[in-house]
PDB file of C-alpha atoms in Angstrom:
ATOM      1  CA  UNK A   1       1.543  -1.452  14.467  1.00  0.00           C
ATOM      2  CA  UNK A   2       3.024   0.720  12.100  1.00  0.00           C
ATOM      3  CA  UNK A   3       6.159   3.302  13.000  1.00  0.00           C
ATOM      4  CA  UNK A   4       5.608   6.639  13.655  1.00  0.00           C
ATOM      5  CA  UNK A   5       7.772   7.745  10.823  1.00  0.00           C
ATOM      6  CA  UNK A   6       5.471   6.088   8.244  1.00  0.00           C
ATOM      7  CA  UNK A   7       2.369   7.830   9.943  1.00  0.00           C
ATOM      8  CA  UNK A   8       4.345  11.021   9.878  1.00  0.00           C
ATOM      9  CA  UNK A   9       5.301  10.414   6.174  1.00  0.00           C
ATOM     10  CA  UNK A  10       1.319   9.626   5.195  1.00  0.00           C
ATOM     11  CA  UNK A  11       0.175  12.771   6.890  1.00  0.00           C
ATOM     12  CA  UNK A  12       2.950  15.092   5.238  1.00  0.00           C
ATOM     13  CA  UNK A  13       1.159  13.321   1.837  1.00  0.00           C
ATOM     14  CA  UNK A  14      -2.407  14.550   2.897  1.00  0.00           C
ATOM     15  CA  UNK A  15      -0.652  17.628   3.374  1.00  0.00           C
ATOM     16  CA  UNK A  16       0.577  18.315   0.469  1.00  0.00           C
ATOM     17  CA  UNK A  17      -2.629  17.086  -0.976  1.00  0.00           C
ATOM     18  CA  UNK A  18      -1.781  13.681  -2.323  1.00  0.00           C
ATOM     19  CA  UNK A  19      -4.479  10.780  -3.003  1.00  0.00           C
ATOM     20  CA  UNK A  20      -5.348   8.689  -0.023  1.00  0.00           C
ATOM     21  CA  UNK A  21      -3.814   5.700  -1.876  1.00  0.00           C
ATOM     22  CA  UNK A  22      -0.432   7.473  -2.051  1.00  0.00           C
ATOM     23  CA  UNK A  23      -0.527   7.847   1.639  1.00  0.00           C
ATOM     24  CA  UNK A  24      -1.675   4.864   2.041  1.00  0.00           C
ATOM     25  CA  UNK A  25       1.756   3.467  -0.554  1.00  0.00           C
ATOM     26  CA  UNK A  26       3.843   4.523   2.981  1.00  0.00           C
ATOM     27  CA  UNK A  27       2.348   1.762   4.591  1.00  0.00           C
ATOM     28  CA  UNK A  28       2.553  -0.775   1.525  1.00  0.00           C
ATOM     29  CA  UNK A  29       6.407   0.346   1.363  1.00  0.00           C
ATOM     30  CA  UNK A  30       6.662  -0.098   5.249  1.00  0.00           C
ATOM     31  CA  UNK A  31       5.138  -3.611   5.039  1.00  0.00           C
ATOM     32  CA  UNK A  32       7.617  -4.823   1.888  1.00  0.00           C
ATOM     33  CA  UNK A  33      10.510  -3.416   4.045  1.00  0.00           C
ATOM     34  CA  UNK A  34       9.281  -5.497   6.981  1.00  0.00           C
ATOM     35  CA  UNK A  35       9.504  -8.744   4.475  1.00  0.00           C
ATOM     36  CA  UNK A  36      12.641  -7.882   2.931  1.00  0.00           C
ATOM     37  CA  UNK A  37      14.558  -7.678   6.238  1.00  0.00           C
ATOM     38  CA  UNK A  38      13.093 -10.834   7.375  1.00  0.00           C
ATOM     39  CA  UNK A  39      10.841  -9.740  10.488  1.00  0.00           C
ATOM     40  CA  UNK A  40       8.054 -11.661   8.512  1.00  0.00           C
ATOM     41  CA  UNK A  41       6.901 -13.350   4.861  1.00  0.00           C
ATOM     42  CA  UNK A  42       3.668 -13.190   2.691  1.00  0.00           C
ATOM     43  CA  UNK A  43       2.054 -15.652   0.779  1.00  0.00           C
ATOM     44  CA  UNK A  44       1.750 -13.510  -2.412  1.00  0.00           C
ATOM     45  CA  UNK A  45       2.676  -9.876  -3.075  1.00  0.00           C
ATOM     46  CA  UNK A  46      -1.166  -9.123  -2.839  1.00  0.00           C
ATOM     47  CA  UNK A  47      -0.981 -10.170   0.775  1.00  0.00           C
ATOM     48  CA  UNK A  48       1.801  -7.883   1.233  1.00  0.00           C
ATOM     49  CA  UNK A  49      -0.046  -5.083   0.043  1.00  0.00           C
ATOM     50  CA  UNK A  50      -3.165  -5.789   1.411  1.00  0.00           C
ATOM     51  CA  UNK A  51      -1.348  -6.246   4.556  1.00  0.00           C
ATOM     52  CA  UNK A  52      -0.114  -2.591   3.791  1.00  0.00           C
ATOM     53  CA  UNK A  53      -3.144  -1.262   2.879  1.00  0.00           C
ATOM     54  CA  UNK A  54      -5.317  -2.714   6.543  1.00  0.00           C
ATOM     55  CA  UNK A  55      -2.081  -0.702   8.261  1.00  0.00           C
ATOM     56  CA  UNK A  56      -3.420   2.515   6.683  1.00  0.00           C
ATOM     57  CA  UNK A  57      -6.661   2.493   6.781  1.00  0.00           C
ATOM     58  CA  UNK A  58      -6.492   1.378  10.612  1.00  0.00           C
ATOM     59  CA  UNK A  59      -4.185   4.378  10.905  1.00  0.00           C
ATOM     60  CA  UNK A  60      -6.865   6.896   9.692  1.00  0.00           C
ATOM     61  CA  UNK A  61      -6.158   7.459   6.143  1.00  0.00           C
ATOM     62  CA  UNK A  62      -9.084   7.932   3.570  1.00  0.00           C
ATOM     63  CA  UNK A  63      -9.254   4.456   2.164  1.00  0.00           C
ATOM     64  CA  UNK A  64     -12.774   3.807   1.539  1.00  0.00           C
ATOM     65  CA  UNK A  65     -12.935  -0.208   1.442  1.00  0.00           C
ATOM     66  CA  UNK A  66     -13.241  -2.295  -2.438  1.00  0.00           C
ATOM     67  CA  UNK A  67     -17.030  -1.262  -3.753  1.00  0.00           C
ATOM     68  CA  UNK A  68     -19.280  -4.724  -4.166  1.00  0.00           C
ATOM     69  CA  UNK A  69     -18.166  -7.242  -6.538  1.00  0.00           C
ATOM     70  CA  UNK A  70     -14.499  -5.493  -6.509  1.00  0.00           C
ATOM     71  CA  UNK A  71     -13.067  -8.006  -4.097  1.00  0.00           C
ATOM     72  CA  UNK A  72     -14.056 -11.194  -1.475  1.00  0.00           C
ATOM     73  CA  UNK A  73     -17.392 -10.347   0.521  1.00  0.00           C
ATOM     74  CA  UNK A  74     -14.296 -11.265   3.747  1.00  0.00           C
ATOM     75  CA  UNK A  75     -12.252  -9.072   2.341  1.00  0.00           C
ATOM     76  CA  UNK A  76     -14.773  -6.254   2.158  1.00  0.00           C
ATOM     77  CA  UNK A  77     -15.904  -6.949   5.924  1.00  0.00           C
ATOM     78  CA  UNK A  78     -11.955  -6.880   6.749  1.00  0.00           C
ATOM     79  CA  UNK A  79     -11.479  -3.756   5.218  1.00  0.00           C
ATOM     80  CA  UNK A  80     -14.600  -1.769   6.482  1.00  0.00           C
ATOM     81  CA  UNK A  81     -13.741  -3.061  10.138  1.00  0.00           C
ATOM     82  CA  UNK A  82      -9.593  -1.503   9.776  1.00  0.00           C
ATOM     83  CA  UNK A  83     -11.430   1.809   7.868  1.00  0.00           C
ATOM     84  CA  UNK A  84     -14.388   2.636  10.768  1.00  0.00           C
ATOM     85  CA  UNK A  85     -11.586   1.844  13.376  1.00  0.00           C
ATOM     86  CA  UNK A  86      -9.057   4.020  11.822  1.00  0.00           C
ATOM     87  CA  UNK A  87     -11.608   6.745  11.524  1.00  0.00           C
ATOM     88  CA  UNK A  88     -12.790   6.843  15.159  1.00  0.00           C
ATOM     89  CA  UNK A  89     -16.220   4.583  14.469  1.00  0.00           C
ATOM     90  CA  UNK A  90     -15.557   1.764  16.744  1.00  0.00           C
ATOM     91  CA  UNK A  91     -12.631   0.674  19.049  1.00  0.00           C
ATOM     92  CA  UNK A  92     -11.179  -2.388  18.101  1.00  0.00           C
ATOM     93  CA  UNK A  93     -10.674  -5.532  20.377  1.00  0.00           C
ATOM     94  CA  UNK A  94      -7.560  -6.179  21.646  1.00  0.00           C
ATOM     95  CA  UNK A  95      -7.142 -10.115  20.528  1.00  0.00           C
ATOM     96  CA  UNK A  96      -2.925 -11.176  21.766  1.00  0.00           C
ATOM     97  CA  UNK A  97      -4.159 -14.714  20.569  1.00  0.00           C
ATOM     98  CA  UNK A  98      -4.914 -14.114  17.157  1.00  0.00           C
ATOM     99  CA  UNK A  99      -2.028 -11.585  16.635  1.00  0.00           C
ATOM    100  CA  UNK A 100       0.409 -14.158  17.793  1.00  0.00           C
ATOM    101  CA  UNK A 101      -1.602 -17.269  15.274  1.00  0.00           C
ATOM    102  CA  UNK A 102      -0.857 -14.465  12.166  1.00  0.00           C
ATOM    103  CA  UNK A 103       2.575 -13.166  13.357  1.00  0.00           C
ATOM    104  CA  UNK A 104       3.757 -17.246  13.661  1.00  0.00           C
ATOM    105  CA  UNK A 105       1.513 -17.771  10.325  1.00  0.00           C
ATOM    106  CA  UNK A 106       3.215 -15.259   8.268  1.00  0.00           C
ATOM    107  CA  UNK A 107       6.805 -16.024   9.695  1.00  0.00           C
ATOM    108  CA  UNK A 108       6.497 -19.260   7.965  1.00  0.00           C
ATOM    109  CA  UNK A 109       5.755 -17.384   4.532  1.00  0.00           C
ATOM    110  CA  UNK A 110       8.055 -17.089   2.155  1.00  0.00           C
ATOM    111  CA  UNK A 111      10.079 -13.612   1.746  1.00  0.00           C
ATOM    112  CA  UNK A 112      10.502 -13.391  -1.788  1.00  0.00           C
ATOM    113  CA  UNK A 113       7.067 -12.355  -2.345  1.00  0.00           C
ATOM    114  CA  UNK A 114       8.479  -8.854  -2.096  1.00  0.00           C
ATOM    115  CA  UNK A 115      11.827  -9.042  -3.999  1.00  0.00           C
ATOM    116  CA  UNK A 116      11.787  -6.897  -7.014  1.00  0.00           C
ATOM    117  CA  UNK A 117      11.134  -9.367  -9.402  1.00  0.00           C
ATOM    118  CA  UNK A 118       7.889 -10.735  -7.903  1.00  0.00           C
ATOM    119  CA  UNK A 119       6.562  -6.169  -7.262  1.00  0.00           C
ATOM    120  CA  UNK A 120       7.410  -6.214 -10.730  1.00  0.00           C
ATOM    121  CA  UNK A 121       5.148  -8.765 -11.929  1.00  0.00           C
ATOM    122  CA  UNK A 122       2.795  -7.823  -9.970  1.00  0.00           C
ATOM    123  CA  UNK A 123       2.420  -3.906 -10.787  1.00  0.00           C
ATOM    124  CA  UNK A 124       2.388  -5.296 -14.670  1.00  0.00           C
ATOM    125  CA  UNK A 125      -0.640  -7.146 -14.273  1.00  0.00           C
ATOM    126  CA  UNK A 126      -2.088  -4.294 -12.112  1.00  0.00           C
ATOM    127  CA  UNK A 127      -1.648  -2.093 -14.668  1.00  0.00           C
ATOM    128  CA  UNK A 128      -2.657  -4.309 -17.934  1.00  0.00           C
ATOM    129  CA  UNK A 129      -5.948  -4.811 -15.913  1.00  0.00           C
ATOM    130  CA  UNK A 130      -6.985  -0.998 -16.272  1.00  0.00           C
ATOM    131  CA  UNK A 131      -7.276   1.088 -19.594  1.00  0.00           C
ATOM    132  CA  UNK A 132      -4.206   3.243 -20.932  1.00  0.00           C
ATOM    133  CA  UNK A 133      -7.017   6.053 -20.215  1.00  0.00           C
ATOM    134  CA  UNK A 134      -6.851   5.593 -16.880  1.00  0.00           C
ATOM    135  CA  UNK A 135      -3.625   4.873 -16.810  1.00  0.00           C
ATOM    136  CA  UNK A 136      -3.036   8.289 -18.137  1.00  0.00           C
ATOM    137  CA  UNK A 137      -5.241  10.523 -16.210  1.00  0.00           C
ATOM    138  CA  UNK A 138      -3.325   8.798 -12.798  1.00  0.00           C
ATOM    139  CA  UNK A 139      -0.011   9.646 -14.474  1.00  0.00           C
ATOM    140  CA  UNK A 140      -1.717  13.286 -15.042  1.00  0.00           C
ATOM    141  CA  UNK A 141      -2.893  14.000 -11.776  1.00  0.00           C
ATOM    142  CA  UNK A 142      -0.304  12.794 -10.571  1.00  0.00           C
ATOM    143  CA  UNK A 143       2.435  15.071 -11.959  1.00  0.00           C
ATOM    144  CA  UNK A 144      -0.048  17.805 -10.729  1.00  0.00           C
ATOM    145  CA  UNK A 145       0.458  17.110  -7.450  1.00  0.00           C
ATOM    146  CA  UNK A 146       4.651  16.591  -7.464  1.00  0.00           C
ATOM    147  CA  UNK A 147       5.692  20.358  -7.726  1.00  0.00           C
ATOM    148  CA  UNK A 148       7.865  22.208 -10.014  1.00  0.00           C
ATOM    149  CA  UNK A 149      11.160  20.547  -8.806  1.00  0.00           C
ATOM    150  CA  UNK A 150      10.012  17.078  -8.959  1.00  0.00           C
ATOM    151  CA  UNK A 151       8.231  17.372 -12.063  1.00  0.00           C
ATOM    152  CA  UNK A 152      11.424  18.883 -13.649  1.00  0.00           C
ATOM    153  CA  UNK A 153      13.647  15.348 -12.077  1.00  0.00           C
ATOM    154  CA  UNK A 154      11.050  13.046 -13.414  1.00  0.00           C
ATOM    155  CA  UNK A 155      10.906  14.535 -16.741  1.00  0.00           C
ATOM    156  CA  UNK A 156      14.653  14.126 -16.752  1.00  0.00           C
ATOM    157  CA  UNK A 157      15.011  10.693 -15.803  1.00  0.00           C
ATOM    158  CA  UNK A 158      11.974   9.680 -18.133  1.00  0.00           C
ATOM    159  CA  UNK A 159      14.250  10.951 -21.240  1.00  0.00           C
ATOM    160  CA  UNK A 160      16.863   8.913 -19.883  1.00  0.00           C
ATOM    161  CA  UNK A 161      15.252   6.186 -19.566  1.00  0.00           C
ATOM    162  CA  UNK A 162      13.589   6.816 -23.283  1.00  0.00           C
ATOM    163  CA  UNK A 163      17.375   7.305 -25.048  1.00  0.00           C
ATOM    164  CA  UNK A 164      18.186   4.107 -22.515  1.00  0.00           C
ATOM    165  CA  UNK A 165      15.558   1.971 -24.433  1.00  0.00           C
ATOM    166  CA  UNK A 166      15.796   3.543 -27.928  1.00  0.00           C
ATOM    167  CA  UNK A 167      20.175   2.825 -28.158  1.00  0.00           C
TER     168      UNK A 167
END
């Protein structure tokens, strides 16, 4: 169940008319919290996120589930179930049985699946997998929807980082 402060957080991103998978990042960043102070582990990173991801769309954000071929045909099922009960389509069972089997699963998972090094990794591959065109028009649209102020502090720290790399 995710808090109330993360839901809060994901609306104020619809809002302010941020994509559905930024809103939806609340919940990934909730769920690699979770792991880093212990209350639970993950098998890989892409658990954690996909763990993060079933939080949102069960909480109503716009998360359509992976197209055909994209992912598993049980990961597609998985993710249509969380999406039509987060958007009011069908009420989902209570099952206390298999909630406690995956809480005492996942306690046994290792927590270093979300340590820095291991988000790292995994962003890079993420990223390698898509083309620097789309790359760029996410990086675009994104710094549409920041805002004057934020724009201005990410400009900033990206020349810092550039004179960083460069001496």
């Amino acid at each position: 169940m995710p808090r109330k402060e993360v839901v809060r957080k994901a609306r104020q991103d619809k809002r302010a008319g941020k994509s559905a998978s930024t809103q939806a990042g609340e919940f990934v960043k909730d769920e690699i919290d979770k792991i880093r102070k212990g209350k639970h582990g993950a098998r890989s990173t892409k658990q954690a996120i996909a763990i993060g991801l079933s939080e949102a769309r069960r909480a109503g954000v716009d998360l359509p589930p992976p197209r055909k071929g994209r992912a598993k045909k049980a990961t597609r099922r998985s993710a249509e179930y969380a999406y039509e009960a987060g958007q009011g389509k069908r009420t989902p069972k209570r099952r206390p049985r298999v909630s406690r089997a995956v809480e005492g699963v996942l306690k046994k998972e290792p927590r270093s699946t979300a340590s820095r090094s291991a988000l790292s990794k995994q962003s890079k591959a993420a990223a390698s997998r898509r083309t620097a065109a789309s790359r760029s028009a996410a990086a675009r649209k994104a710094s549409q929807t920041k805002g004057a102020k934020t724009r201005s502090a990410a400009a900033k720290k990206a020349a810092r980082t550039r004179a960083r790399r460069r001496g």
